[in-house]
C-alpha cells in the first residue's frame, strides 16, 4: 500500500473494477450487509432473553449513563445484568473490538456479557486471547460465545 500510495491506486494498477471500498456504492453495500447481520443477531439474542425473562424485564438499547447504551439490560430476581452482542469477522478482529468495548463499559455498574455472535470463533480463541492479555480484564466484563449463553443465563433466575 505504501509503495503505491493507497489501496485505491493499487487496485487500479491491478485493474480491479472497484477501486475504493471506503465510499460510494461499495461502502453502502458493506454497511447495509453489516447492519442486516447486526439486526438479525440482536433479534436472535432478544428472543432468547425474552423467552426466559419476559418482555417486561428485557430492555433493548438501554441507556445506563450519559450517552452510553447497552444492547440489552436484563432484570432478574436479584438485580440486573447487561449484554452487548457483536460479530467479529474473524478471530484476528476479536482483540481490537474487545479493547474498544472494554473502554466503553469500564464503568458499567454491573456485570456485562460481551457476546460473540460469529459461530466460526471457538471458545479456545477467547480463552487464549484472555490468557495472553497483559492488562487484567475487569471482573464485571465477561467475553463469551453466543452458544454458551444458555448455560450462563441459568445463573440468573427470572423475576416471577
Steps between C-alpha positions, in 0.01 A plus 500: 500500500773748595693433182198575280361793699167345598288188468291675234808566284620144551160359400499724191844365406364145536205590278231430759151636435457647847786730589381644832298311759483800738234694309226472244288192420766254619506655847120523509472128423748412774318712760160362395620140536655571841184673623279214385717243678512712817121526504464124448749427779332739742158352420635151564640606837183694586274202432715280722498755784129579464409131514678467835444836673189632329459807285451730798842414647713519183576856389656565159745787443482599865687814599698453820703820515515815295517388135592143589275214400501124520329272249303328775440588863338206682329502837512171688393393849810637676579807290606565143766419243567613144591351165680652204502287183761535229624311195874501440559396138787275609702415811766762420237775538397384848774676706444839339121487541532374857739780595258761363208347689705465818563876500134567430376280787777551755265697727187295440330452839448124472599186314507531122538212259668577169347231281685385187239413236740355239456121510840450337681635806559226756530513877873423482555825308336700781685308772833550323434871441401568862797297627750698290376845598753707692223707655264325740141488379261673744303239693162641390579464127457147364588391146287203392367318196132512410498119516596522871227749589239238598730361768588849628137610521422207732682698768253790478155397627210685335266721699178311569 
